[in-house]
mmCIF file of C-alpha atoms in Angstrom:
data_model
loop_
_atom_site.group_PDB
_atom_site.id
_atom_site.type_symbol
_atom_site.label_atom_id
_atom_site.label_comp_id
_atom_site.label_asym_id
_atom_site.label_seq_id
_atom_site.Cartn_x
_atom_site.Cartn_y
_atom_site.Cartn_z
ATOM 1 C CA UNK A 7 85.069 87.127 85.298
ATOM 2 C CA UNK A 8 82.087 88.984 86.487
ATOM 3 C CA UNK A 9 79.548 86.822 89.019
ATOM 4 C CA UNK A 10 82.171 84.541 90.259
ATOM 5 C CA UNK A 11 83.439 84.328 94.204
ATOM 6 C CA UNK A 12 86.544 86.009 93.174
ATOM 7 C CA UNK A 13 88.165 87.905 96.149
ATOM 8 C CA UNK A 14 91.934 88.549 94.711
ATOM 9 C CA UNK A 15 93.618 88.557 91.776
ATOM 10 C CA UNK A 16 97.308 86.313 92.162
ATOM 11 C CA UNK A 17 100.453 87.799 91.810
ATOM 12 C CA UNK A 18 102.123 87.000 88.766
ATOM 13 C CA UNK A 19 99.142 86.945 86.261
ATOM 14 C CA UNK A 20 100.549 90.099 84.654
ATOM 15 C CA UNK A 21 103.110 87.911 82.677
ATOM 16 C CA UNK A 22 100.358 85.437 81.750
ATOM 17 C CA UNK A 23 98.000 87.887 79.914
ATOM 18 C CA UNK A 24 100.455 90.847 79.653
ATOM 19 C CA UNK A 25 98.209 92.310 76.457
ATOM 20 C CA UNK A 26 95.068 92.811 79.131
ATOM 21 C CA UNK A 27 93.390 96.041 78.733
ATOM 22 C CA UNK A 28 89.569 95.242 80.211
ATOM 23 C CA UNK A 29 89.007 93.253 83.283
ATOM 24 C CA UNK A 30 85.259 93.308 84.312
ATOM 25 C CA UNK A 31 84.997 91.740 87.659
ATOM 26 C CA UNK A 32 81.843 92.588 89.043
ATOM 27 C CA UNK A 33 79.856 91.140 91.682
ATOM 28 C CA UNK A 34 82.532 89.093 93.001
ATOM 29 C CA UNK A 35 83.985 89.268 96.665
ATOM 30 C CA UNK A 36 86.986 91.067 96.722
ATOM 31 C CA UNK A 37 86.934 92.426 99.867
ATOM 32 C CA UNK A 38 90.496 94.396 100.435
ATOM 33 C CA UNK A 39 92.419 96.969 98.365
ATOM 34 C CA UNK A 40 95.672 95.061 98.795
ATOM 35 C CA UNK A 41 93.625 91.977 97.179
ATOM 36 C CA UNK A 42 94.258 94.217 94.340
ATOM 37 C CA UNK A 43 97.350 95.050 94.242
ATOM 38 C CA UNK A 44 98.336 92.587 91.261
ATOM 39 C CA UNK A 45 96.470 94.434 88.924
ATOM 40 C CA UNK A 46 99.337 96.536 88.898
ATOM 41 C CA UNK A 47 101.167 94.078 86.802
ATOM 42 C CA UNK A 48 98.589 94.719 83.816
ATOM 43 C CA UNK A 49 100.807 97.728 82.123
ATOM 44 C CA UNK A 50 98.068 97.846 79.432
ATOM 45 C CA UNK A 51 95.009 97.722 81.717
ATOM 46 C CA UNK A 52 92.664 100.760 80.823
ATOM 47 C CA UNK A 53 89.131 99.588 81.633
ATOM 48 C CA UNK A 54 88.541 98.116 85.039
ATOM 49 C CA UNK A 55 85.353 97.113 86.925
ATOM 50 C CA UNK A 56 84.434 95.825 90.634
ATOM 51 C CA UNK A 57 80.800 97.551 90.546
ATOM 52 C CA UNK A 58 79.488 95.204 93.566
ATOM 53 C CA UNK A 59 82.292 94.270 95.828
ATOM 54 C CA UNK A 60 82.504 94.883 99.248
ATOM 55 C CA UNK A 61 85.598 96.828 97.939
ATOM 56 C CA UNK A 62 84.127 99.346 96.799
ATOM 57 C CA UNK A 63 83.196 100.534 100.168
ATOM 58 C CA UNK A 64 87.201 101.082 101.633
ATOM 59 C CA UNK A 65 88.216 104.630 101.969
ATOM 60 C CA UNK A 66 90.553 105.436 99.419
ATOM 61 C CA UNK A 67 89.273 102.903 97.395
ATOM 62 C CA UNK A 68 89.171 105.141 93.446
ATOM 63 C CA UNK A 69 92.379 106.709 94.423
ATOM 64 C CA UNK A 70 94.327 103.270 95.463
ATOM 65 C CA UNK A 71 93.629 102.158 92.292
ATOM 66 C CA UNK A 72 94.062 104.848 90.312
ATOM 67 C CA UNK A 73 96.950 105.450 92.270
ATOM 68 C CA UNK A 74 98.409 101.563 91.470
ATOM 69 C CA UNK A 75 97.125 101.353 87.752
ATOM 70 C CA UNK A 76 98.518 103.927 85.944
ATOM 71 C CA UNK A 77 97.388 102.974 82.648
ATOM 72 C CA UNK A 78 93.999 103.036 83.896
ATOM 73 C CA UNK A 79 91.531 105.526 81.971
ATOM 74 C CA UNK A 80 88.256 104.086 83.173
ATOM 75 C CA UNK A 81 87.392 102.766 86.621
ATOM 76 C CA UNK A 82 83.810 101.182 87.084
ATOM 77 C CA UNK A 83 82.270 102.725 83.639
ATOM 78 C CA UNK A 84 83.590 106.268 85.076
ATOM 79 C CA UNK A 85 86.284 108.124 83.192
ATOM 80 C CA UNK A 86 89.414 108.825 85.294
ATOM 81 C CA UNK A 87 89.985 112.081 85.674
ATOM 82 C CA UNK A 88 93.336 114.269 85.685
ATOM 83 C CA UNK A 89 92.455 115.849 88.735
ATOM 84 C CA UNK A 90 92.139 111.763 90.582
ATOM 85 C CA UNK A 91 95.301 111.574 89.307
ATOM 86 C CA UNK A 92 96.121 114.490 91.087
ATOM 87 C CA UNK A 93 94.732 113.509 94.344
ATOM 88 C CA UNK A 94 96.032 109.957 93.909
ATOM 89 C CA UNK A 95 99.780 111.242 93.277
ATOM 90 C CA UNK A 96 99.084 113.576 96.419
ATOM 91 C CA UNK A 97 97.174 110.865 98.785
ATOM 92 C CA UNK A 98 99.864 108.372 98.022
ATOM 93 C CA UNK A 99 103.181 110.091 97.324
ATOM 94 C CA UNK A 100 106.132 111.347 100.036
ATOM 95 C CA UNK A 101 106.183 109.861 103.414
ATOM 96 C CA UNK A 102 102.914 109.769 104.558
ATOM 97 C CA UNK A 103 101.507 108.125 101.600
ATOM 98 C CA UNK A 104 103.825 105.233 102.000
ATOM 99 C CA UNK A 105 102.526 104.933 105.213
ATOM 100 C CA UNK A 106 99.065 104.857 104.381
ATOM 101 C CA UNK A 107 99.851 102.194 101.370
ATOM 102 C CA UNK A 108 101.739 100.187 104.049
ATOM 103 C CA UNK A 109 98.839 99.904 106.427
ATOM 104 C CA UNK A 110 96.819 98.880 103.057
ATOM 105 C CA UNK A 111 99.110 96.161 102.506
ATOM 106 C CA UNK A 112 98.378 94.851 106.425
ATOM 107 C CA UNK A 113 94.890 93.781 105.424
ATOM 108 C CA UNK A 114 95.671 91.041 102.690
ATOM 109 C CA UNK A 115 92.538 88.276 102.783
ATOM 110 C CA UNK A 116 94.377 85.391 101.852
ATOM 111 C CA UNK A 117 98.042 84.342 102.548
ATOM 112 C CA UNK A 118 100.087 82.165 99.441
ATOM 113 C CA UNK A 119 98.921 78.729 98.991
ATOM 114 C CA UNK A 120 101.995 77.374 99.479
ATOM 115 C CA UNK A 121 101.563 78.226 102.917
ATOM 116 C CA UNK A 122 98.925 75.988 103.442
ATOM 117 C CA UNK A 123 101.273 72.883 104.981
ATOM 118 C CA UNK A 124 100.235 69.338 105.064
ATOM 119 C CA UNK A 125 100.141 69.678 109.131
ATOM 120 C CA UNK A 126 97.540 72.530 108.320
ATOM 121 C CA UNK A 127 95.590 70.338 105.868
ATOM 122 C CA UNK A 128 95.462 67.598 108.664
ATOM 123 C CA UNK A 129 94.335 70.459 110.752
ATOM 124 C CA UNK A 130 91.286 71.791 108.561
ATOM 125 C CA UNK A 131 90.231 67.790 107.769
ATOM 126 C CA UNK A 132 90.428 67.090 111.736
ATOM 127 C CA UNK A 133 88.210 70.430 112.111
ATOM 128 C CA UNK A 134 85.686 69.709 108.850
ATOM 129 C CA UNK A 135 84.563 66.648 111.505
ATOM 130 C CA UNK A 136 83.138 69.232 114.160
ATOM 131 C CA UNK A 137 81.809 72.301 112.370
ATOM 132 C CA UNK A 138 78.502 73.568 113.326
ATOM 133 C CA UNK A 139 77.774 76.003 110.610
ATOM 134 C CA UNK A 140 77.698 75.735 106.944
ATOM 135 C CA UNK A 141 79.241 79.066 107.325
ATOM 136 C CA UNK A 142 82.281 77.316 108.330
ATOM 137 C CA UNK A 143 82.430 74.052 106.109
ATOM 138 C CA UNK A 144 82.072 76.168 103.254
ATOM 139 C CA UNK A 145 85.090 78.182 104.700
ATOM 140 C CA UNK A 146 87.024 75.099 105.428
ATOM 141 C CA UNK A 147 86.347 73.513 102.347
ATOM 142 C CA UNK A 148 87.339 76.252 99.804
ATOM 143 C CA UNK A 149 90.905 76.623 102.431
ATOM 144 C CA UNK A 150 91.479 72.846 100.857
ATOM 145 C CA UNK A 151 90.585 73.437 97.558
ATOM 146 C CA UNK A 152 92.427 76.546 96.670
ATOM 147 C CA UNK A 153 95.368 76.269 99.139
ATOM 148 C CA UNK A 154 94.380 79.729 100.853
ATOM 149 C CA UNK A 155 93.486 80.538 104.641
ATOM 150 C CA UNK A 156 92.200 83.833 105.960
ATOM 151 C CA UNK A 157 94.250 85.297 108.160
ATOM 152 C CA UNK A 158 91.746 84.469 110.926
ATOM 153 C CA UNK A 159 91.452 80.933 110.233
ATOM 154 C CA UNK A 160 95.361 80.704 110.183
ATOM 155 C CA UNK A 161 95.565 82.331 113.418
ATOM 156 C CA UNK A 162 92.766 79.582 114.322
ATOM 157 C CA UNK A 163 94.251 76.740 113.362
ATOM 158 C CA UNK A 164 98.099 77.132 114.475
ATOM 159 C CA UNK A 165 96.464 77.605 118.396
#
């Protein structure tokens, strides 16, 4: 799945391909750590890559995942380490970690695409007529297509 536009993996792909245990996905666009979250659901994933997606760049980043995989023993062609585990357990245990896991989940990129109503379909065709960017058609369009909104386009669209 590597050099696609993927920026999430779906809930509810761990019971499709439950024997997983190497996912490359690099150079894609995942963007948030909570975009992630799903991999969770792979109990046999060892082997994981997102070498080149904006991802890679949130704090915590190695130690979410680590943290949410479990059965994870290599993350981006580097052997996970006992003492990540460690940290992980530590960064993300008790109260505090909770917390900090909860304020991960706040930054979802895309909301379910059953949310995406016919009104808001109307809304996005109605808008596609007056776009001044390609930026923004291409935004529009792929909100049709897959069903998904940002959370900033949502918040656009239902003012």
């Amino acid at each position: 799945m590597n050099n696609n536009k993927v920026a999430r993996v779906a809930a509810g792909l761990g019971e499709s391909i439950p024997a997983l245990e190497t996912l490359v996905l690099t150079n894609n666009s995942v963007v948030n750590l909570a975009d992630l979250d799903a991999l969770a659901e792979f109990k046999k994933l060892e082997m994981l890559s997102l070498l080149q997606n904006p991802v890679q760049q949130k704090k915590h980043y190695r130690l979410y995942l680590i943290h949410k995989i479990p059965s994870l023993r290599v993350l981006d062609f580097r052997k996970v380490r006992q003492r990540e585990r460690e940290a992980a357990a530590s960064l993300f245990g008790g109260e505090d970690g909770g917390d900090l896991e909860q304020a991960i989940q706040k930054n979802k990129t895309a909301i379910d695409a059953d949310a995406l109503t016919p009104a808001l379909r109307k809304k996005i065709q109605e808008r596609i007529k007056s776009v001044k960017t390609m930026a923004e058609m291409s935004e529009l369009e792929h909100a049709l297509k897959t069903g998904k909104l940002t959370k900033e386009l949502k918040k656009q669209l239902e003012q």
